[in-house]
Amino acid sequence: MGLEDFTEFDEDTSAQEDTVDESTGEVRFETTDVTTQDSYSGLGVVSVSRGLKIDETGDDTNLQVYITAPNRSRIRIGSYVLVPYPDNERLFCRISGLEYAQEFHSDDATEINARRAMQTDNIDETDYKFIAELDPVAVLYEQDGELKRRMTDRVPKPKTVVREATDKGEIKTGLKIPDDGIFIGHLAVGGEQITTAAEPPTIDYRLKDKYDDGDPLIFRHTLVAGGTGSGKTHVAKNILRQVLDQSRSYPLSDGRERKPAVVQFDPQDEYAQMHDDNDQITKEDQRRWEREDIAYGGYDNTIAFVPKIKGTTYDTKGHRAEQRRFTIPFSMVRQNQWLVAGGDLNNNQYQAIRLLLKRFFDQFGNSGTYAQFKQFLEDPALREELSESGKVHESTYDAVFRRIQGFENVFDQDAQPITDQIDEFVRQGRLSVVPTYHLNDSRAAETIVLAVASLLVDEKLSSNPRYEQVKDTPLVVGMDEAHNYLTDADSVQARKVIRKFTEAAKQGRKERLGLFLITQDPQDIHEAVFKQINTTIVLNLGDEDAISSVNIPTELEGKVPYMEQGQMVVYSPDNSEPVELVGLPKCLTQHK
């Protein structure tokens, strides 16, 4: 081959010219007049230097893109790109890896090269190949004027120009994000919002709320997990504010449309603040949220139902919501005997307490009080009778008597029973908050939360409910610090609680009962309950066991420890591909 064979290389762009090393005769092509960036229409081109393959399982997929030098600084892992096919279809991908590779076979790890690099302010990237590895997500195509997606089933052509995904419709379709539903946050990569040329420029992420193509996902249960200071309460409030939007309603089995009610158990006295406006919200915030159809502002229909406990007072200046006192009547134990079982009763003792409670309520009826039950057990004749009949051993009887002590401050206090206020407690469009921060007795707080929550669950799942309003109202039960109540433990009480809430989670979608769990210790929530969670929202978590327990994809798991306040990942397989989001910087209601 003669030198004249190289004289007309890429004549159209004059991008390269050849030089000859006279000592070796080697011909090298060097850039002399690179076309300006304005003439390019993408980030780079599909490369086949290492092969090009789309695999059915994804394990052997091999898809790389050579990124041109002017584009390299803005490429990030997690960014979304489009690879067009010769027809109108295109492959929607996520950048999963970035790498510099040598352009020429030379050793740049030398003292001379290092010193030269240290003495210059500029790095010549054209000496290196910049390769982006792509993870195919879906194929986008048009059908009857509508943009749709399907599983990856085509391999793109070599040297296809790859462009950044900047169209809101393409990105939302590629990630299967619904256009309507409960707003969660804005799509992000590396903690920065993805912006487009549309108005508004951000890409909203919503939880599917339509019921014509399946059950609303709020009734298929949600978990918000995040460490202290991660912003989980801020995020939870903003989500609940959308659930309570006046325009939101759901159909019951008989076809009636009903607005949802929310009952939120609140250990830090924060959720009743949702009654009040956030005074940091500006007019510009309001206009922006209205354009994005995001509900905001204090929610007037908020009531704090405060449990009355002997020796404690609830006096808060953190909100202006109406307050109503209630007590737990001992009659609620008739259906849920484990409420007075305690955490350390064994099976024999639990069977004994069931027998004793049955005998007590058969004699006293629902009007029987906790004080009367204690007197009932003090009868020596009853102890002797059960021992001689072999139904309850004396030592077991004595153990039960000791275990049921200490509930004097919980049951039958000087307040209206919650069972008498149920029609106000669960009402269409109402946020009922149960604060427990003022209860310095953890056993009392646990008993109250589990008693009220169990009442709601029992009524929702019952085929013959006592309170029709609970049965007929779509209900979201929010539980902050859920790990304290739905824990993985071996006690009789824990097993009964888990069994009840697992059954509630399984039947929730058809009964319009949704669990909304908030925790900083997701690893402590029982696996049986965890398996029923459809939407997992994870903010910053520093504990490895906590991160691994939430079962999010590996590519997102590694981001969790580095997330700033308000950053989150959402894993909701029935709603979208796994994504990274940024929450709103301001709470939509008061949040102190």
XYZ file of C-alpha atoms in Angstrom:
592
model
C 0.000 0.000 0.000
C 1.467 3.333 -1.042
C 1.330 6.688 0.668
C -1.039 7.964 -1.972
C -3.725 5.587 -0.615
C -4.075 7.824 2.495
C -4.309 11.204 0.824
C -8.098 11.484 0.844
C -9.239 10.472 4.331
C -12.591 11.868 5.480
C -12.484 14.625 2.912
C -15.938 15.984 3.804
C -15.134 17.184 7.320
C -11.357 17.621 7.150
C -11.432 16.092 10.610
C -8.212 14.111 10.286
C -4.975 14.144 8.311
C -2.189 11.616 8.099
C 1.433 11.939 9.182
C 4.295 9.559 8.505
C 7.055 8.709 10.931
C 10.066 8.764 8.573
C 12.109 6.444 10.789
C 9.503 3.679 10.875
C 7.201 4.431 7.969
C 4.180 4.225 10.341
C 1.151 6.251 9.343
C -0.901 7.925 12.115
C -4.065 9.951 11.812
C -4.274 13.104 13.910
C -7.053 15.584 14.453
C -6.348 18.922 12.837
C -9.719 20.623 12.301
C -12.418 19.108 14.495
C -15.974 19.961 13.523
C -17.681 22.202 16.072
C -20.035 20.699 18.630
C -23.014 22.454 17.026
C -22.830 20.075 14.073
C -23.352 16.997 16.261
C -26.809 15.676 17.057
C -25.982 13.342 19.929
C -23.610 12.246 22.657
C -21.686 9.688 20.631
C -22.170 6.492 18.671
C -22.780 2.825 19.388
C -19.436 1.025 19.489
C -18.726 -2.567 18.469
C -15.096 -2.592 19.626
C -16.049 -5.065 22.353
C -19.033 -6.595 20.614
C -22.677 -5.638 20.476
C -25.288 -7.904 22.012
C -28.777 -7.705 23.551
C -29.452 -10.739 25.725
C -32.891 -12.056 26.676
C -31.979 -12.364 30.366
C -29.803 -9.253 30.422
C -26.866 -11.141 31.903
C -24.834 -11.150 28.689
C -25.987 -7.832 27.237
C -23.061 -5.907 25.782
C -23.936 -2.392 24.659
C -21.359 0.419 24.690
C -21.341 3.947 23.360
C -18.284 5.981 22.421
C -18.833 9.451 23.916
C -17.263 12.344 22.014
C -14.913 14.600 23.950
C -17.161 17.720 24.229
C -19.933 15.623 25.813
C -17.914 13.749 28.398
C -18.054 16.176 31.306
C -21.852 16.098 31.590
C -22.364 12.326 31.397
C -23.380 10.670 34.684
C -24.067 7.120 35.748
C -27.842 6.788 35.925
C -28.524 9.229 33.071
C -31.046 8.170 30.434
C -30.294 7.988 26.707
C -32.039 6.917 23.495
C -30.629 4.731 20.747
C -32.759 4.947 17.568
C -33.448 2.056 15.228
C -33.655 2.550 11.429
C -37.444 2.863 11.761
C -39.277 5.091 14.258
C -38.571 2.874 17.257
C -35.848 3.671 19.792
C -34.117 1.885 22.630
C -34.461 3.616 25.998
C -31.392 2.961 28.155
C -29.788 3.889 31.442
C -26.045 4.561 31.661
C -24.719 1.921 34.047
C -20.951 2.375 33.678
C -18.311 4.843 32.471
C -14.719 4.108 31.477
C -11.670 5.723 29.906
C -9.705 3.380 27.649
C -6.453 3.885 25.752
C -6.723 5.166 22.203
C -3.232 3.975 21.262
C -1.121 1.206 22.718
C 1.214 3.276 24.832
C 2.265 3.428 28.447
C 1.158 6.710 30.019
C 1.948 5.541 33.570
C 5.521 6.834 33.487
C 7.432 9.490 35.390
C 7.825 11.655 32.299
C 4.104 11.551 31.419
C 3.128 12.201 35.021
C 5.402 15.253 35.294
C 4.149 16.647 31.997
C 0.544 16.232 33.126
C 1.274 17.938 36.430
C 2.753 20.935 34.616
C -0.223 21.599 32.368
C -3.717 22.843 33.091
C -5.379 20.948 30.249
C -5.916 17.251 29.707
C -6.085 16.085 26.120
C -9.042 13.665 26.269
C -8.806 12.895 22.562
C -5.924 10.554 23.384
C -8.420 8.316 25.171
C -11.671 6.578 24.399
C -14.548 7.391 26.755
C -16.957 4.457 26.839
C -20.416 4.422 28.423
C -22.033 1.080 29.175
C -25.791 1.028 28.643
C -28.452 -0.956 30.445
C -31.431 -1.339 28.073
C -34.739 -0.551 29.803
C -37.418 -0.698 27.090
C -38.172 -0.199 23.416
C -40.311 2.867 22.671
C -42.681 2.850 19.714
C -45.705 4.680 18.346
C -49.107 3.038 18.064
C -52.220 4.929 16.964
C -50.505 8.195 17.771
C -49.597 7.077 21.313
C -46.109 6.463 22.638
C -45.789 2.989 24.165
C -43.095 0.711 25.575
C -42.267 -2.977 25.363
C -39.509 -5.231 26.579
C -36.122 -4.997 24.881
C -36.158 -7.264 21.829
C -33.945 -5.567 19.213
C -30.256 -4.831 18.913
C -29.316 -1.361 17.597
C -27.090 -0.875 14.584
C -23.345 -0.149 14.944
C -22.362 3.542 14.788
C -25.908 4.624 15.607
C -25.898 8.130 17.038
C -26.961 8.083 20.693
C -28.724 11.101 22.152
C -29.626 12.186 25.651
C -33.239 11.564 26.681
C -34.697 15.038 27.196
C -38.344 14.642 26.236
C -40.653 14.286 29.246
C -43.007 11.929 27.426
C -40.197 9.632 26.305
C -38.647 9.482 29.771
C -41.933 8.823 31.576
C -42.923 6.182 29.023
C -39.495 4.566 29.134
C -39.625 4.315 32.924
C -43.343 3.420 32.975
C -44.168 6.393 35.210
C -47.925 7.180 35.300
C -49.097 10.623 34.244
C -51.709 10.761 37.000
C -51.741 9.707 40.617
C -50.288 10.563 44.010
C -47.283 12.871 43.692
C -44.111 11.593 45.396
C -41.234 13.699 44.024
C -39.261 14.670 40.922
C -37.079 12.363 38.849
C -33.371 12.803 39.528
C -29.920 11.432 38.760
C -27.147 11.739 41.309
C -29.293 13.938 43.512
C -29.963 16.491 40.760
C -33.379 16.921 39.176
C -33.697 15.945 35.539
C -34.925 18.937 33.581
C -36.479 19.179 30.131
C -37.545 21.913 27.742
C -41.175 21.413 28.744
C -43.095 23.541 31.240
C -42.731 22.708 34.043
C -39.212 21.470 33.247
C -39.093 18.820 35.992
C -40.435 15.286 35.614
C -43.025 14.425 38.241
C -43.204 10.928 39.696
C -46.658 9.729 40.714
C -48.060 6.608 42.290
C -50.753 5.003 40.160
C -54.143 5.869 41.563
C -56.518 4.719 38.828
C -58.630 1.668 39.428
C -59.747 0.835 35.886
C -56.469 -1.028 35.292
C -55.863 -2.407 38.806
C -56.121 -1.493 42.460
C -54.841 1.922 43.609
C -51.341 1.364 44.907
C -51.979 3.245 48.146
C -54.085 0.223 49.167
C -51.260 -2.141 48.293
C -49.201 -0.628 51.079
C -46.265 1.746 51.295
C -43.072 1.826 53.328
C -41.060 5.011 53.926
C -37.635 4.185 55.372
C -34.948 6.673 56.370
C -32.537 7.486 59.138
C -32.697 10.400 61.551
C -32.504 13.680 59.628
C -33.144 12.074 56.238
C -36.473 13.893 55.779
C -38.783 10.882 56.013
C -41.462 12.688 58.048
C -41.327 15.614 55.600
C -41.808 13.180 52.695
C -44.539 11.241 54.525
C -46.510 14.423 55.218
C -46.299 15.501 51.591
C -47.564 12.109 50.406
C -50.438 12.049 52.896
C -51.382 15.564 51.839
C -51.910 14.216 48.306
C -53.964 11.276 49.582
C -56.241 13.762 51.349
C -56.708 15.990 48.306
C -60.370 16.928 47.956
C -60.517 15.617 44.397
C -59.450 12.106 45.411
C -62.001 9.353 45.879
C -62.162 5.581 45.472
C -64.920 3.108 44.602
C -66.181 0.523 47.071
C -67.347 -2.948 46.106
C -70.891 -1.660 45.610
C -69.685 1.012 43.170
C -70.046 4.006 45.483
C -67.274 6.608 45.341
C -65.937 7.634 48.753
C -63.189 9.974 49.875
C -60.418 8.306 51.877
C -59.804 8.753 55.581
C -56.337 8.680 57.147
C -55.560 7.545 60.692
C -51.955 8.406 61.589
C -50.245 7.138 64.743
C -47.753 9.798 65.741
C -44.997 9.177 68.327
C -43.375 12.622 67.901
C -46.432 14.922 67.738
C -45.672 16.028 64.169
C -48.590 14.969 61.985
C -51.271 17.110 63.644
C -49.221 20.025 62.290
C -50.724 19.163 58.905
C -53.748 21.149 60.038
C -51.776 24.373 59.601
C -50.223 26.222 56.659
C -46.468 26.325 56.206
C -45.618 30.019 56.528
C -42.463 29.480 54.439
C -44.493 28.779 51.303
C -44.363 31.661 48.820
C -46.745 32.708 46.054
C -44.263 31.355 43.512
C -44.293 27.972 45.308
C -48.068 27.938 45.113
C -48.136 28.784 41.395
C -45.566 26.096 40.629
C -47.433 23.419 42.609
C -50.721 24.378 41.004
C -49.164 23.954 37.553
C -48.003 20.495 38.593
C -51.328 19.576 40.224
C -49.801 19.155 43.692
C -52.121 19.659 46.680
C -50.713 22.003 49.326
C -51.681 24.026 52.384
C -52.889 23.188 55.863
C -55.573 20.517 55.991
C -58.504 21.859 58.002
C -60.185 18.496 58.523
C -57.486 17.338 60.944
C -58.290 16.247 64.500
C -55.871 15.045 67.183
C -57.456 12.144 69.064
C -55.422 12.155 72.260
C -55.270 9.005 74.430
C -55.976 9.761 78.086
C -53.455 8.096 80.371
C -53.454 8.519 84.135
C -50.644 10.794 85.265
C -49.942 12.377 81.852
C -51.126 15.509 80.064
C -51.083 16.476 76.407
C -50.427 20.152 75.935
C -48.949 21.156 72.604
C -48.420 24.519 70.974
C -47.093 22.932 67.807
C -50.442 22.929 66.002
C -53.921 24.416 66.055
C -55.823 21.208 65.280
C -58.871 20.341 67.364
C -58.152 17.914 70.222
C -60.408 15.167 71.520
C -59.615 12.832 74.423
C -60.372 9.116 74.356
C -59.755 6.005 76.410
C -59.483 2.323 75.584
C -62.429 0.422 77.134
C -61.475 -2.940 78.591
C -64.210 -4.489 76.448
C -61.846 -4.248 73.445
C -59.764 -6.991 75.064
C -62.655 -9.429 74.543
C -61.837 -9.708 70.838
C -58.074 -9.229 71.136
C -56.975 -11.037 74.290
C -53.303 -10.519 73.461
C -53.629 -6.827 74.392
C -53.062 -7.773 78.035
C -50.851 -10.767 77.322
C -47.593 -8.871 77.508
C -44.410 -9.712 75.673
C -43.217 -12.525 77.917
C -46.206 -14.869 78.167
C -45.629 -18.372 76.832
C -48.282 -20.386 74.994
C -49.629 -22.119 78.121
C -50.017 -18.814 79.914
C -51.676 -17.245 76.874
C -54.210 -20.081 76.640
C -54.906 -19.592 80.338
C -55.528 -15.875 79.950
C -57.893 -16.554 77.057
C -59.896 -18.922 79.247
C -59.992 -16.463 82.124
C -61.072 -13.564 79.904
C -63.841 -15.665 78.407
C -65.137 -16.582 81.856
C -64.937 -12.936 82.916
C -66.801 -11.467 79.929
C -69.416 -14.234 80.055
C -70.161 -13.052 83.575
C -69.750 -9.273 83.264
C -70.450 -8.648 79.576
C -68.904 -5.730 77.644
C -69.422 -3.445 80.620
C -66.740 -5.304 82.562
C -63.777 -3.123 83.523
C -60.102 -3.800 84.035
C -60.465 -3.231 87.774
C -63.244 -5.827 87.925
C -61.085 -8.276 85.976
C -58.289 -7.946 88.552
C -60.786 -8.585 91.365
C -62.128 -11.535 89.388
C -58.660 -13.126 89.327
C -58.132 -12.530 93.051
C -60.873 -15.063 93.869
C -59.082 -18.085 95.446
C -62.048 -20.319 94.673
C -61.582 -19.719 90.935
C -57.882 -20.550 91.164
C -58.631 -23.778 93.047
C -61.421 -24.794 90.670
C -59.294 -24.412 87.547
C -56.365 -26.182 89.153
C -58.414 -29.201 90.313
C -60.092 -29.494 86.906
C -56.679 -29.488 85.208
C -57.579 -26.545 83.021
C -55.032 -24.121 84.487
C -52.123 -25.161 86.668
C -51.636 -23.134 89.860
C -48.223 -21.822 88.763
C -49.637 -20.811 85.396
C -52.547 -19.042 87.101
C -50.153 -17.134 89.321
C -47.978 -16.171 86.343
C -51.013 -14.818 84.479
C -52.084 -12.833 87.540
C -48.649 -11.196 87.716
C -48.492 -10.438 83.977
C -51.826 -8.626 83.739
C -50.840 -6.100 86.392
C -49.923 -2.543 85.446
C -52.709 -1.564 83.031
C -54.515 0.712 85.516
C -53.349 3.783 83.603
C -54.441 2.447 80.195
C -57.980 1.082 80.313
C -61.207 2.827 81.348
C -59.821 6.314 81.980
C -61.875 9.464 82.499
C -62.548 10.105 78.789
C -64.990 8.980 76.142
C -64.185 5.471 74.837
C -62.766 5.374 71.326
C -65.517 2.906 70.414
C -68.080 5.645 71.086
C -66.244 8.081 68.797
C -65.610 5.778 65.874
C -67.896 7.653 63.474
C -65.849 10.801 64.070
C -62.539 8.970 64.196
C -62.981 7.404 60.741
C -64.745 9.856 58.474
C -64.501 10.620 54.772
C -61.758 13.137 54.051
C -60.584 13.317 57.669
C -57.048 13.099 59.017
C -57.228 11.612 62.514
C -53.912 11.789 64.346
C -53.195 9.705 67.455
C -50.243 11.341 69.265
C -48.341 9.235 71.801
C -45.274 11.361 72.518
C -46.714 12.426 75.875
C -46.907 8.809 77.045
C -43.719 8.052 78.949
C -44.830 4.453 79.525
C -43.835 2.489 76.405
C -46.093 -0.424 77.373
C -49.083 1.897 77.587
C -48.256 3.523 74.234
C -47.865 0.143 72.551
C -51.165 -1.129 73.973
C -53.063 1.955 72.791
C -51.649 1.918 69.260
C -52.242 -1.807 68.813
C -55.745 -1.621 70.333
C -56.894 1.172 68.006
C -55.157 -0.223 64.926
C -56.583 -3.685 65.575
C -60.069 -2.243 65.932
C -59.759 -0.666 62.483
C -58.329 -3.800 60.909
C -60.971 -6.059 62.472
C -63.789 -3.849 61.228
C -62.311 -3.615 57.743
C -61.927 -7.381 57.390
C -65.165 -8.360 59.121
C -68.063 -9.753 57.148
C -70.369 -8.552 59.941
C -68.868 -5.252 61.147
C -70.131 -3.371 64.195
C -69.185 -0.016 62.663
C -70.411 0.242 59.082
C -68.680 3.576 58.578
C -65.250 1.969 58.977
C -66.176 -0.750 56.519
C -67.565 1.766 54.017
C -64.711 4.285 54.099
C -61.444 3.867 52.144
C -58.849 3.954 54.902
C -55.100 4.532 55.109
C -53.548 3.550 58.444
C -50.251 5.366 58.946
C -47.835 4.084 61.560
C -44.658 6.011 62.348
C -41.877 4.046 64.054
C -43.613 0.947 62.717
C -40.684 -1.225 63.805
C -41.887 -0.830 67.404
C -45.203 -2.558 66.658
C -44.710 -4.899 63.693
C -41.463 -6.340 64.924
C -39.949 -9.730 64.251
C -40.227 -11.226 67.757
C -41.005 -14.590 69.343
C -43.526 -13.527 71.963
C -47.162 -14.589 71.798
C -48.285 -10.993 71.506
C -45.908 -10.271 68.612
C -47.073 -13.358 66.726
C -50.718 -12.376 67.110
C -50.021 -8.823 65.964
C -48.051 -9.964 62.929
C -50.724 -12.468 61.952
C -53.426 -9.792 62.145
C -51.537 -7.167 60.135
C -50.304 -9.676 57.576
C -53.897 -10.686 56.924
C -54.868 -7.016 56.743
C -52.119 -6.392 54.195
C -53.192 -9.346 52.070
C -56.843 -8.301 51.947
C -56.266 -4.556 52.002
C -56.596 -3.925 48.294
C -60.117 -5.299 48.026
C -61.265 -3.804 51.333
C -59.711 -0.395 50.531
C -57.367 -0.604 53.511
C -53.832 0.667 53.017
C -50.901 0.448 55.428
C -48.529 3.434 55.357
C -45.497 2.471 57.429
C -42.683 4.858 58.365
C -39.508 3.577 60.023
C -35.809 4.154 60.544
C -35.239 0.448 61.253
C -36.822 -1.465 58.360
C -34.829 -4.587 59.234
C -36.929 -4.942 62.410
C -40.277 -5.162 60.588
C -41.481 -8.728 60.298
C -40.841 -10.362 56.947
C -44.468 -11.492 56.593
C -45.618 -7.862 56.633
C -42.689 -6.687 54.516
C -43.610 -9.099 51.729
C -46.968 -7.368 51.282
C -45.428 -3.923 50.737
C -45.753 -2.885 47.101
C -44.110 0.556 47.207
C -40.835 1.119 49.040
C -39.508 4.666 49.424
C -35.964 4.757 50.803
C -34.169 7.879 51.988
C -30.718 8.005 53.553
C -29.857 4.935 55.615
C -26.397 4.344 57.047
C -26.828 0.849 58.459
C -25.927 -1.982 56.071
C -28.523 -4.352 57.534
C -31.220 -1.696 57.121
C -30.232 -1.052 53.513
C -30.172 -4.724 52.551
C -33.530 -5.355 54.237
C -35.488 -2.969 51.972
C -34.769 -5.170 48.924
C -34.170 -2.468 46.347
C -32.125 -3.143 43.167
C -28.347 -3.224 43.561
C -27.730 -0.208 41.331
C -29.840 1.929 43.690
C -28.764 0.281 46.933
C -25.260 1.729 46.665
C -26.627 5.291 46.474
C -28.607 5.145 49.719
C -25.789 5.928 52.211
C -24.786 9.026 50.208
C -28.209 10.600 49.820
C -28.756 14.103 51.123
C -31.906 15.143 52.959
C -34.970 14.669 50.759
C -33.249 12.448 48.192
C -34.821 9.029 47.806
C -35.146 5.936 45.672
C -38.528 4.410 44.879
C -39.015 0.734 44.190
C -42.572 0.028 43.104
C -42.590 -2.756 40.473
C -46.284 -2.360 39.656
C -45.891 1.372 39.126
C -42.577 2.025 37.349
C -38.976 1.041 36.872
C -36.818 1.643 39.991
C -35.948 5.348 40.050
C -34.153 8.029 42.005
C -36.163 11.066 43.123
C -35.772 14.384 44.875
C -38.601 15.428 47.183
C -39.981 18.923 47.447
C -37.626 21.275 49.347
C -40.553 22.669 51.337
C -43.196 20.785 53.235
C -46.662 21.286 51.798
C -48.053 21.817 55.310
C -46.540 23.017 58.543
C -43.489 21.010 59.598
C -41.471 22.056 62.628
